[in-house]
Coordinates of C-alpha atoms in Angstrom, one line a residue:
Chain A
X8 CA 35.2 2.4 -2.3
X9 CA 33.1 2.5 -5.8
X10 CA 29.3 2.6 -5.1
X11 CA 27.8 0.5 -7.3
X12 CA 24.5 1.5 -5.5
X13 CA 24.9 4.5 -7.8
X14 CA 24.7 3.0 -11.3
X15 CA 21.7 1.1 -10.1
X16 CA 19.9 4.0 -8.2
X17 CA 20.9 6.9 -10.5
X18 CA 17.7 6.1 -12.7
X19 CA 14.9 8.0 -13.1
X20 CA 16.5 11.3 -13.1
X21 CA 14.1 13.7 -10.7
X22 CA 11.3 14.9 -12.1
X23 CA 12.3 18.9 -13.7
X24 CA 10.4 20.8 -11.1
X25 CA 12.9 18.9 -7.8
X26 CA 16.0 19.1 -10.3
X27 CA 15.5 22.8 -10.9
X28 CA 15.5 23.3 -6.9
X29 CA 18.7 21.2 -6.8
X30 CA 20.3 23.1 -9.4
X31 CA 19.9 26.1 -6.8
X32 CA 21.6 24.9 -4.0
X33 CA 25.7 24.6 -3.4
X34 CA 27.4 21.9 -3.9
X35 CA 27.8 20.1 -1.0
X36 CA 24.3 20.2 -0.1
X37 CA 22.7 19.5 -3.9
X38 CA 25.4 16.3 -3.9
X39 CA 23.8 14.7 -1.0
X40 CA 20.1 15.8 -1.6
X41 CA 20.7 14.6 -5.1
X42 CA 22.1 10.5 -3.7
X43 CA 19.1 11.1 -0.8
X44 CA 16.7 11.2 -3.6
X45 CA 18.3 8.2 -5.6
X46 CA 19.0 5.9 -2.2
X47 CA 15.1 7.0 -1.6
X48 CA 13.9 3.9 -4.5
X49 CA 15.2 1.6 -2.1
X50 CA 11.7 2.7 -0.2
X51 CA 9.5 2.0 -2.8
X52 CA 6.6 -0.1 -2.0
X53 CA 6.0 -3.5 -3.7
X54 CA 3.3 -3.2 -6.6
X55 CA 1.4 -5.8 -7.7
X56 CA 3.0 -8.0 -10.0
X57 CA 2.1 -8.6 -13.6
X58 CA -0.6 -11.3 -12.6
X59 CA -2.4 -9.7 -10.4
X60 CA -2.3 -6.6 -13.0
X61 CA -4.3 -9.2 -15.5
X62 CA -6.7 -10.2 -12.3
X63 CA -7.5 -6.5 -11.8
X64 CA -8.0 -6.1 -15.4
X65 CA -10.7 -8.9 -15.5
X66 CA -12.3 -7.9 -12.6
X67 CA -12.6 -4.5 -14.1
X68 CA -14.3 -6.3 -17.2
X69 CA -16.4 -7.8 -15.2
X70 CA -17.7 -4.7 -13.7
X71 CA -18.1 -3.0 -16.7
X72 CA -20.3 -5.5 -18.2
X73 CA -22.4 -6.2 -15.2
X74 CA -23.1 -2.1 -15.2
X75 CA -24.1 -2.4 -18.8
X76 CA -27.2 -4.6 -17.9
X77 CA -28.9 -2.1 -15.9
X78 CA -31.2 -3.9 -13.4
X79 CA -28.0 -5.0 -11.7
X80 CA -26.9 -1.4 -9.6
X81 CA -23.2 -1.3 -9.2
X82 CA -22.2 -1.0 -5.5
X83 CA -18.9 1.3 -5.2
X84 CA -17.4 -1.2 -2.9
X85 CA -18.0 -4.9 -3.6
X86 CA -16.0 -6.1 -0.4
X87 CA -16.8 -10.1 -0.5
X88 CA -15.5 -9.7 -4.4
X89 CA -12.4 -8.0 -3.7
X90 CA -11.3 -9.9 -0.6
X91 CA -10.7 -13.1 -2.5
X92 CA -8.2 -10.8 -4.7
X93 CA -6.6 -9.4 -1.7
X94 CA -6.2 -13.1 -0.8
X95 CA -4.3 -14.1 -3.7
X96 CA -2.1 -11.4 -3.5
X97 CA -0.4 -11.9 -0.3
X98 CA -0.1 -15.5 -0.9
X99 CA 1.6 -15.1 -4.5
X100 CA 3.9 -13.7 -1.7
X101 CA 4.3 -16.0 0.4
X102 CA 5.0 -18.6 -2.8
X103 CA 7.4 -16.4 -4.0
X104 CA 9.3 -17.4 -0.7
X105 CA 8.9 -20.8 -0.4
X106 CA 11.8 -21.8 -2.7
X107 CA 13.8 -22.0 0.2
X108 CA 11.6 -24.8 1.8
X109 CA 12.3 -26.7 -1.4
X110 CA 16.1 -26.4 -1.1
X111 CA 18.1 -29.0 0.4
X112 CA 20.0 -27.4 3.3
X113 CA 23.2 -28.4 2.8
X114 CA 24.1 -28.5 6.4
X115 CA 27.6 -29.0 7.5
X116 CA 28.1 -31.3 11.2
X117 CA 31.9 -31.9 10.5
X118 CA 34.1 -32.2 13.3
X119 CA 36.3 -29.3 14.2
X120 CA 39.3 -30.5 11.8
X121 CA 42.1 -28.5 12.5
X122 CA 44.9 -28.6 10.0
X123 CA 47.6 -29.5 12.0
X124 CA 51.3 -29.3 9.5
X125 CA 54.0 -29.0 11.4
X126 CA 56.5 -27.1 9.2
X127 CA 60.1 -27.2 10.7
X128 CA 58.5 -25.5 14.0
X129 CA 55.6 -23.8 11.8
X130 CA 52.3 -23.7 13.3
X131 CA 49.6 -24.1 10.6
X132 CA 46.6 -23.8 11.5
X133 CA 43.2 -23.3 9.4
X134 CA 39.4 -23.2 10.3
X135 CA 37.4 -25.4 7.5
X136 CA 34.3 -24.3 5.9
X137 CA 31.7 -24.4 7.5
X138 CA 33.3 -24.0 11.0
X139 CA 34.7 -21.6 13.1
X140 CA 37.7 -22.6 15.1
X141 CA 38.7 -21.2 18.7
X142 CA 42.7 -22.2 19.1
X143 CA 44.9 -21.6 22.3
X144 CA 48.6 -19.8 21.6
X145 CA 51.7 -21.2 23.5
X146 CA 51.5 -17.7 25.5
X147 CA 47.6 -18.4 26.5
X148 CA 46.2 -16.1 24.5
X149 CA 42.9 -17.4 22.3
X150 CA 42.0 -16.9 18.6
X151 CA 38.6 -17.5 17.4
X152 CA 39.0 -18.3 13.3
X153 CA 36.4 -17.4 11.2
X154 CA 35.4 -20.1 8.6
X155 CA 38.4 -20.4 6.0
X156 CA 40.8 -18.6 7.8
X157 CA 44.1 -19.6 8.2
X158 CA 46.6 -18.7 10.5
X159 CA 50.7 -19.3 10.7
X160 CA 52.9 -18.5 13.5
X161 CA 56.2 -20.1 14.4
X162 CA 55.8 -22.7 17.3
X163 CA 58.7 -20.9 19.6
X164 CA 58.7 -17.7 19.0
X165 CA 62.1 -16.6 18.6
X166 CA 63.4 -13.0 20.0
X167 CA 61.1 -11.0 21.7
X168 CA 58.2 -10.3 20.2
X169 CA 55.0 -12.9 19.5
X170 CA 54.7 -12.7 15.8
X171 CA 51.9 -14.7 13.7
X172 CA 50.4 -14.2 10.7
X173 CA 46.6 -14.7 9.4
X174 CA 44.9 -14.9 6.3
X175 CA 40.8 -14.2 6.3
X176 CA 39.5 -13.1 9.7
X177 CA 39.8 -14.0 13.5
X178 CA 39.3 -12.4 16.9
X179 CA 41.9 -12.4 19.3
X180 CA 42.0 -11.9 23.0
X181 CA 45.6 -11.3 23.6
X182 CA 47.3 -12.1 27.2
X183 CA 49.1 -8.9 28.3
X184 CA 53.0 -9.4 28.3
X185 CA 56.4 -7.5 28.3
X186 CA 56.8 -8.9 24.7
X187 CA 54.9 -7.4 22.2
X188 CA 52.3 -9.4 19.8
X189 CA 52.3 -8.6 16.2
X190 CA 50.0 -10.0 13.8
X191 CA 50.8 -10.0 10.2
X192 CA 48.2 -9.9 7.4
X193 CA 49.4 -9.7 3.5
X194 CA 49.6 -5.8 3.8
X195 CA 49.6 -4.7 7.4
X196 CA 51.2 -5.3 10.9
X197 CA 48.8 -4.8 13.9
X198 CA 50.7 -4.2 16.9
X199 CA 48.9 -5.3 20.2
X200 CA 49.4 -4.0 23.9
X201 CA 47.3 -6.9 25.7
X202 CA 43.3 -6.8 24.2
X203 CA 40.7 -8.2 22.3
X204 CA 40.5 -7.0 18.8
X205 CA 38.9 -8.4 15.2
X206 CA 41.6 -8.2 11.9
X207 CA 40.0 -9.0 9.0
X208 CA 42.2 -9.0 5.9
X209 CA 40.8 -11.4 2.6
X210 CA 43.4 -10.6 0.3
X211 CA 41.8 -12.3 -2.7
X212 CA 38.7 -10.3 -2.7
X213 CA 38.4 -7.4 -4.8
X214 CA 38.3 -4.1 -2.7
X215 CA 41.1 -6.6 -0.3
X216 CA 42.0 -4.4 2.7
X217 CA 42.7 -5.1 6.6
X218 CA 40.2 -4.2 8.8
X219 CA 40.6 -3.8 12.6
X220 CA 38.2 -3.6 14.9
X221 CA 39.4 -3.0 18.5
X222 CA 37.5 -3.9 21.5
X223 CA 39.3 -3.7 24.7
X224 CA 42.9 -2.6 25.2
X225 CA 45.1 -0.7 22.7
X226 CA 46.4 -1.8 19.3
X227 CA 49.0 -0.3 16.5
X228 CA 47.9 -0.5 12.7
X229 CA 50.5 -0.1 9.9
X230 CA 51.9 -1.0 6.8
X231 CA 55.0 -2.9 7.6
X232 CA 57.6 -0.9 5.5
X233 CA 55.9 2.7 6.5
X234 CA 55.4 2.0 10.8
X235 CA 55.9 5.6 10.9
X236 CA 52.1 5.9 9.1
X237 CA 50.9 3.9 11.9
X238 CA 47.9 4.5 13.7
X239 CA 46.8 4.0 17.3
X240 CA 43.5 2.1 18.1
X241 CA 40.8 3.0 21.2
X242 CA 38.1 0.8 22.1
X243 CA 35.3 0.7 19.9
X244 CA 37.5 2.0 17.0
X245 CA 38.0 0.9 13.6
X246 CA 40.8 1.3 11.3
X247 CA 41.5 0.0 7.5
X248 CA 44.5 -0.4 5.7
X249 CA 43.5 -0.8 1.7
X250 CA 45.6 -3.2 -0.6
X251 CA 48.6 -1.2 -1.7
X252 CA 48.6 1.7 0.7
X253 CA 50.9 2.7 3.4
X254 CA 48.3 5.1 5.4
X255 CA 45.5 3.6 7.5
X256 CA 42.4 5.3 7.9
X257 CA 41.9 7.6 11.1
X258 CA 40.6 5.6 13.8
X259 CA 36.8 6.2 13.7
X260 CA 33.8 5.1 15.8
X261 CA 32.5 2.1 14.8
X262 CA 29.3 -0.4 16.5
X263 CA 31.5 -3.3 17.7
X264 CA 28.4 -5.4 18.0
X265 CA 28.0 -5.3 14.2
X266 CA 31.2 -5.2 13.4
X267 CA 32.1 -8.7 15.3
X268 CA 28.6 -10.0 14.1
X269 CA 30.3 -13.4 13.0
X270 CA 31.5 -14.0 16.2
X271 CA 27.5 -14.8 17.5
X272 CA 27.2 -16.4 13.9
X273 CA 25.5 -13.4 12.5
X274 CA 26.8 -11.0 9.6
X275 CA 27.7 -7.8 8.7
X276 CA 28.7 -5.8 5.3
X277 CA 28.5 -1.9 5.0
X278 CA 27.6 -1.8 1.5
X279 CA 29.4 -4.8 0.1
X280 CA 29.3 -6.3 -3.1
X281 CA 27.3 -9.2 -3.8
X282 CA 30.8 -11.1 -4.8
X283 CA 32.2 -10.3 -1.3
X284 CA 29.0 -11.1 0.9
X285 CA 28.5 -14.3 -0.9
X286 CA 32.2 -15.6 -0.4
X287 CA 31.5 -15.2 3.2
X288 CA 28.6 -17.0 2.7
X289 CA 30.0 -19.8 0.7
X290 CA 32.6 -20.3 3.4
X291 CA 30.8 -20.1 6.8
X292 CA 28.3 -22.7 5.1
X293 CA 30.9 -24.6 3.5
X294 CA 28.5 -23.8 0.4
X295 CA 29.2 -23.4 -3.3
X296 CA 27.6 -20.2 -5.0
X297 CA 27.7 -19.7 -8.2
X298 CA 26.5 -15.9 -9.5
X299 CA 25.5 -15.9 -13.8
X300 CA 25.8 -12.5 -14.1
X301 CA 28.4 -9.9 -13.6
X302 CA 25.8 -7.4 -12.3
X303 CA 24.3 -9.2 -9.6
X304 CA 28.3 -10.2 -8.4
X305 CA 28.6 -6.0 -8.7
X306 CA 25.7 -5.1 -7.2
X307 CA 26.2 -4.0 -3.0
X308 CA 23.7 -3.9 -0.3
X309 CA 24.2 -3.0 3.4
X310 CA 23.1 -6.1 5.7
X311 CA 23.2 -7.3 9.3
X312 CA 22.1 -10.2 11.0
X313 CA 22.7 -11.1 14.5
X314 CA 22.9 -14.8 13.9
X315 CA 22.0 -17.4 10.6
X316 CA 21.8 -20.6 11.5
X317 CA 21.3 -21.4 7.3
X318 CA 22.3 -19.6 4.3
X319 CA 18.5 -19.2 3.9
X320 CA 17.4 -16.2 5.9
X321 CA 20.6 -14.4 4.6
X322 CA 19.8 -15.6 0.9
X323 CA 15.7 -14.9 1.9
X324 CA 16.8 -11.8 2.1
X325 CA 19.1 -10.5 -0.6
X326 CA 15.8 -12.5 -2.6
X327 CA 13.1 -10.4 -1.4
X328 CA 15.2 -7.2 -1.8
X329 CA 17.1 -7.7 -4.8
X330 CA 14.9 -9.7 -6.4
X331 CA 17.6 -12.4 -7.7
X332 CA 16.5 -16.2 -7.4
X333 CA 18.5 -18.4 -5.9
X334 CA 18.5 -22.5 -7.4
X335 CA 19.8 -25.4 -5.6
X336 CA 22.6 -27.0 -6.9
X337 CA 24.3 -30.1 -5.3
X338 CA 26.9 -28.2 -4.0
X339 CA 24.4 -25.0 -3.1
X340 CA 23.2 -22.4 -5.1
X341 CA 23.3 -20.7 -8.5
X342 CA 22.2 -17.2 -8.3
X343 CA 19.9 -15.9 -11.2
X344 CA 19.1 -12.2 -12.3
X345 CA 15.2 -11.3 -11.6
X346 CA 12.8 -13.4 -14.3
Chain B
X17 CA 10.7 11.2 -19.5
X18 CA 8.5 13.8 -18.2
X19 CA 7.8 15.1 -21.4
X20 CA 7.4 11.5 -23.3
X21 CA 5.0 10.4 -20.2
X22 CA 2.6 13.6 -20.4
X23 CA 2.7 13.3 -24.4
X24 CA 1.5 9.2 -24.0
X25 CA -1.5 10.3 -21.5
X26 CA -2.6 13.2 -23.7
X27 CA -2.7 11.0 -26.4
X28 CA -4.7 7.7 -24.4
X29 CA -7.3 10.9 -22.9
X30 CA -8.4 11.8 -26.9
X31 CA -8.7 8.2 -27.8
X32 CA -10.7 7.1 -24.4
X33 CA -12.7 10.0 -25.2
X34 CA -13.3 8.8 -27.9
X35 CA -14.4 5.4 -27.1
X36 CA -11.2 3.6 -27.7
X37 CA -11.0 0.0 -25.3
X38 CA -7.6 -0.8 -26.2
X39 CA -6.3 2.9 -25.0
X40 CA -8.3 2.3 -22.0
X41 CA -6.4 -1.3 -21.2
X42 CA -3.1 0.2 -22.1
X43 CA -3.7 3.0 -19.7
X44 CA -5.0 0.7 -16.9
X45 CA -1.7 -2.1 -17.5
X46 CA 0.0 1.4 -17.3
X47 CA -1.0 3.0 -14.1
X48 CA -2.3 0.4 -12.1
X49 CA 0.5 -0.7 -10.4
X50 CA 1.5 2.6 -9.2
X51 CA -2.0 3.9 -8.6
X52 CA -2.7 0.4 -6.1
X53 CA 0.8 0.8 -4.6
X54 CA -0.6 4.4 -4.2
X55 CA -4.1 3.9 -2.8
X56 CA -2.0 1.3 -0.3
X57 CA -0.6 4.0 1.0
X58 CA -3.6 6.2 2.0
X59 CA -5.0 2.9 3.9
X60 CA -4.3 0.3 5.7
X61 CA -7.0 -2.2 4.0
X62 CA -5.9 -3.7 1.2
X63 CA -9.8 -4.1 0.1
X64 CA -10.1 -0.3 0.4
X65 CA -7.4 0.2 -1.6
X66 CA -7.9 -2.5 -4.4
X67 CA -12.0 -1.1 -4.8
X68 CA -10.8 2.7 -4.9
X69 CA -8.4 1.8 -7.5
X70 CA -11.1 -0.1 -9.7
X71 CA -13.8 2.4 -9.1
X72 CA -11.4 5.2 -10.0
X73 CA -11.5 3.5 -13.8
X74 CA -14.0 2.8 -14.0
X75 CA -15.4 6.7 -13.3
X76 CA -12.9 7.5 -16.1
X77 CA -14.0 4.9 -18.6
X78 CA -18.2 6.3 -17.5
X79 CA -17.2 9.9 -18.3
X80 CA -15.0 9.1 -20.9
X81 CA -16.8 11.7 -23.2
X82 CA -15.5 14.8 -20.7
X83 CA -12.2 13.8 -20.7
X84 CA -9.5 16.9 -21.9
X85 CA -6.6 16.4 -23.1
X86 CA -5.1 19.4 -22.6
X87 CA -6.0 18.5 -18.6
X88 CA -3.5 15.9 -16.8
X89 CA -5.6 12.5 -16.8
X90 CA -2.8 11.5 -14.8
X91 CA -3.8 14.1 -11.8
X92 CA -7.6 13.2 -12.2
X93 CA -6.7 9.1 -11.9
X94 CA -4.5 9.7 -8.8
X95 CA -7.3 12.3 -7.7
X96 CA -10.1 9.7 -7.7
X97 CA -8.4 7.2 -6.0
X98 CA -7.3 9.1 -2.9
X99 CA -11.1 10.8 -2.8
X100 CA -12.5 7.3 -3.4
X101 CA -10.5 6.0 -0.4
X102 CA -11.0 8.6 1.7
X103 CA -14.8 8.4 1.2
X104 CA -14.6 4.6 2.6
X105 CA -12.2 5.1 5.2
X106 CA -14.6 7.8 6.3
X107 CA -17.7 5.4 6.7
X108 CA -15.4 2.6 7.8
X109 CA -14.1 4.6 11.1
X110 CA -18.0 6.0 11.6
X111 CA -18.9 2.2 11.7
X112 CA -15.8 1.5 13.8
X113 CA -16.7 4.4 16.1
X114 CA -20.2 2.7 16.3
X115 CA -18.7 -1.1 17.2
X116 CA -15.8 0.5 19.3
X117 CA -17.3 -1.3 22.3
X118 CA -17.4 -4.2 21.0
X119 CA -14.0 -4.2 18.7
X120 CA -11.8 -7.3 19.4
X121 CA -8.2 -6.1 20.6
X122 CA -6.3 -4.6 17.3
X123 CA -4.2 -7.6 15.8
X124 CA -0.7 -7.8 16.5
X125 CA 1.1 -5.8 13.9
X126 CA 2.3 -8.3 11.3
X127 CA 5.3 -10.8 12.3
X128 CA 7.9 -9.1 10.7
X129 CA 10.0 -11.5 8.8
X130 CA 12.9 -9.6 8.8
X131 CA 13.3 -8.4 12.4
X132 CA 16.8 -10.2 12.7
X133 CA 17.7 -8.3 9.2
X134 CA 18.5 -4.7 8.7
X135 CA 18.8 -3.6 5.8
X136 CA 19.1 0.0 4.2
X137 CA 15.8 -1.0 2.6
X138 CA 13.6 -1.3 5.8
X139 CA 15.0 1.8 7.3
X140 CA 14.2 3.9 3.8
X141 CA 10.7 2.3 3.8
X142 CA 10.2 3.5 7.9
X143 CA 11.1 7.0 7.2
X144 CA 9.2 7.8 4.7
X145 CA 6.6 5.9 6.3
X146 CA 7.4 8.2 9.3
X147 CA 7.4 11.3 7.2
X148 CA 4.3 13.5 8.3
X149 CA 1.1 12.2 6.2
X150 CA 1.1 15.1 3.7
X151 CA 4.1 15.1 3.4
X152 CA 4.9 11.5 2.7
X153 CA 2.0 11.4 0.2
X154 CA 3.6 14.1 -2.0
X155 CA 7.2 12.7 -1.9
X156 CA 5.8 9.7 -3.0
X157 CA 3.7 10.9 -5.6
X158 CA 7.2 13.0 -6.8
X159 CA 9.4 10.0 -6.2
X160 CA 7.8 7.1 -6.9
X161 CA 5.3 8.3 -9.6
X162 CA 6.9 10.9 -11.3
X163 CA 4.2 13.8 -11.3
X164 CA 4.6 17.4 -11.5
X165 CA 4.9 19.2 -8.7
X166 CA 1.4 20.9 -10.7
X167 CA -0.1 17.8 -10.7
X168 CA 0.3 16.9 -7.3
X169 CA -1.1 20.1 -6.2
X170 CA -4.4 19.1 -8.3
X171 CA -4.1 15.6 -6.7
X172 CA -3.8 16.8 -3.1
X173 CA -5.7 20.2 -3.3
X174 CA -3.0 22.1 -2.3
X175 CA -0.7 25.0 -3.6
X176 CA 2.0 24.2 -5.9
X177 CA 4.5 26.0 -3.5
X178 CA 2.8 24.2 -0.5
X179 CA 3.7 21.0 -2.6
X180 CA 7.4 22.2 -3.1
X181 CA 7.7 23.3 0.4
X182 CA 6.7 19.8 1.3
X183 CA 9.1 18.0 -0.9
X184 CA 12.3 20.0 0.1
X185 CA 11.2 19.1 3.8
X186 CA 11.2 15.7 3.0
X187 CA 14.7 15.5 1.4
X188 CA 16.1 16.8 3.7
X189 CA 14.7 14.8 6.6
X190 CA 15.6 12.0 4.6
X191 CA 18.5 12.9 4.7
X192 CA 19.4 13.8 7.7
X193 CA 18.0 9.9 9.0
X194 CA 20.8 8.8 6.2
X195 CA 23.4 11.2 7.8
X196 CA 22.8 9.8 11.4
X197 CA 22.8 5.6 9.9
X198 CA 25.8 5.7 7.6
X199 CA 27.5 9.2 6.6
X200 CA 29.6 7.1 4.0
X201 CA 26.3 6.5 2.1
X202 CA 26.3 10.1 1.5
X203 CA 29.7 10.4 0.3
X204 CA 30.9 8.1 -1.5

């Protein structure tokens, strides 16, 4: 995955006297010292902004001339003074939030409109913007679509396996069976032995790839022209299959409470570009949001929320970190770079 | 940068020496910022902080006539702020130790707006907040404000090797917290 974190982090260089210790140690070690230091800006405190600069300034001026005239003796703390200062700083703050007050919250009470085409026995099936959907397969097993998903299965299944196939990102809790249930995504075939598990597979974004998250039961990941590559999931595992690839990755550990986050309405993104967190935005809210510049839509954080009743607390957020600004539109937002 | 930075405070020391306002005003639009984000660090009061940074210039701009270039002005600003702050919080906990009986309940700690949102941000800002105080103070000063590890020693009255010691210790706990959240952060 390309780190654009990097580009953004990799300036200053350390100061000579921590880059000559780097340049002692081996490799390994100096590589992840060396990103340590450059993810460490992300602790930076806030400073004062440009404003409150000039306010210092004056008071400073102030000072200087009151300690020309020389009956007036200069106390080295002037707290009464300085508390109206510290006043205005924090509620610059607090105004710096309020935009969101000021945007109309485009909220979404549409009825669960289920796209019902009925295909020569296809099942079509997609959950709108704005909604998730929760639909019951002939076999009684449940999917749970996340906002703009779409899934396709035939109505009878034919043979003897229960084949269906998704686009976007849904939950399943699969009834156990003789017959086999295989979910298709644009590049991968998840193979399911009666469980609950989370495929997520957007193949128009960018870094497109099928995710798998597995939370009870057992399920097969592959490519469907390399099954041999395949990979077998435990609970509490993840897998991902990348556009173009025939090899999953290992199953690894994963935190299955983040990793299902949108199932309690929150979110979750492990580094993610701004491009891909804000699609995700734009279709649970049934929003439009339009970026201006090519290095916000670049630019990747790691975020997690248990639940977002609004895009605002999500958008708060990437605000107060990033610094971007955020301007309702009609249809949502347009996001700016930092004045 | 280094070099460019030390070069631009040689130059503002000879000319507030010599009397020169506009040097003094560039080199306070300069530093304050980091020297306020600084003093905010050493104490909790934002009052504390904001005076200690104000009294600090104003020292300098008093005893302009001492100043020597060849010395970092850098070091002697950061200097005076943390004594300055230290000084207050001094009296402030002797006159806290005098109305401890009678001190309201601390306040809550602030209603964190952000307690339903993680982000690698707020961990970074708890660990180094959770670094030991020394510790923290001279990664920060390294990190955040670019001085020497010579200058921090001046700053913070301590070695230069104590300083160095301190910043390794820190990388590395940082990095180990980084390890333990998200390996992939680490490697790319």
């Amino acid at each position: 995955m390309k780190n654009v974190l990097d580009d953004r982090l990799g300036t200053p260089p350390p100061h000579p006297d921590v880059q000559a210790w780097l340049a002692q140690l081996e490799p390994p070690e100096r590589t992840e010292l060396e990103r340590t230091w450059a993810l460490a800006e992300l602790g930076r405190e806030l400073e004062p902004d440009a404003q409150n600069v000039q306010d210092a300034w004056t008071a400073l001026q102030h000072q200087r001339v009151s300690e020309a005239q020389p009956a007036k003796p200069t106390p080295a703390f002037s707290h009464t003074r300085q508390t109206g200062a510290a006043d205005r700083v924090s509620h610059r703050r607090r105004a710096g939030l309020r935009w969101a007050g000021a945007v109309v919250a485009v909220s979404v009470i549409g009825l669960v409109a289920i796209g019902w085409l009925l295909r020569g026995g296809v099942e079509h099936v997609e959950a709108p913007f704005g909604e998730t959907l929760t639909h019951r397969l002939p076999d009684g097993s449940t999917v749970v679509l996340n906002s703009g998903t779409t899934l396709t299965y035939q109505r009878t299944w034919r043979g003897n396996e229960r084949r269906l196939h998704i686009e976007g990102e849904a939950y399943f809790d699969v009834q156990t069976e003789e017959r086999p249930f295989v979910v298709e995504t644009f590049n991968a075939e998840v193979t399911v032995l009666g469980t609950q598990f989370n495929v997520q597979a957007w193949s128009a974004t960018p870094d497109a790839e099928t995710v798998v998250v597995l939370e009870e039961g057992r399920v097969r990941l592959g490519a469907p022209d390399a099954p041999e590559q395949s990979v077998v999931l435990r609970p509490g595992q993840m897998s991902r299959l990348g556009m173009g690839q025939r090899q999953p990755t290992a199953p690894a550990a994963v935190d299955v409470t983040r990793a299902l986050a949108w199932r309690s309405g929150g979110f979750f993104f492990n580094n993610k570009s701004l491009l891909t967190i804000l699609a995700e935005v734009e279709r649970r809210f049934d929003v439009s949001i339009h970026i201006t510049d090519e290095t916000i839509a670049q630019d990747s954080l790691v975020l997690f929320l248990h639940q977002a009743d609004s895009p605002d607390v999500l958008l708060k957020a990437i605000q107060q970190f990033r610094g971007y600004r955020f301007r309702a539109t009609e249809a949502g937002y347009d996001v700016l770079p930092t004045p | 940068m280094a070099v460019s930075d030390e070069q631009r405070f040689a130059t503002w020391s000879a000319r507030i020496c010599a009397s020169d306002e506009a040097a003094f005003q560039a080199l306070f639009e300069a530093t304050y910022p980091s020297l306020q984000r600084y003093a905010q660090s050493l104490t909790p009061s934002a009052t504390v902080a904001q005076d200690a940074v104000q009294e600090a210039f104003l020292r300098i701009w008093r005893r302009r006539s001492t100043l020597d270039p060849t010395r970092s002005l850098r070091a002697l600003l950061y200097r005076a702020v943390r004594n300055l702050v230290f000084n207050e919080e001094r009296t402030l906990l002797q006159r806290k130790k005098l109305l401890a009986t009678m001190d309201p309940p601390p306040a809550p700690s602030r209603p964190d707006e952000l307690s339903q949102v993680e982000l690698l941000e707020t961990h970074m800002r708890r660990w180094i907040r959770a670094l030991p105080e020394r510790r923290r103070e001279a990664f920060q000063l390294s990190r955040y404000d670019g001085l020497s590890y010579q200058e921090i020693a001046q700053v913070m009255g301590l070695s230069v090797k104590t300083v160095e010691r301190h910043m390794q210790l820190a990388l590395r706990e940082l990095r180990d917290r980084l390890r333990a959240l998200e390996p992939t952060l680490l490697y790319p």
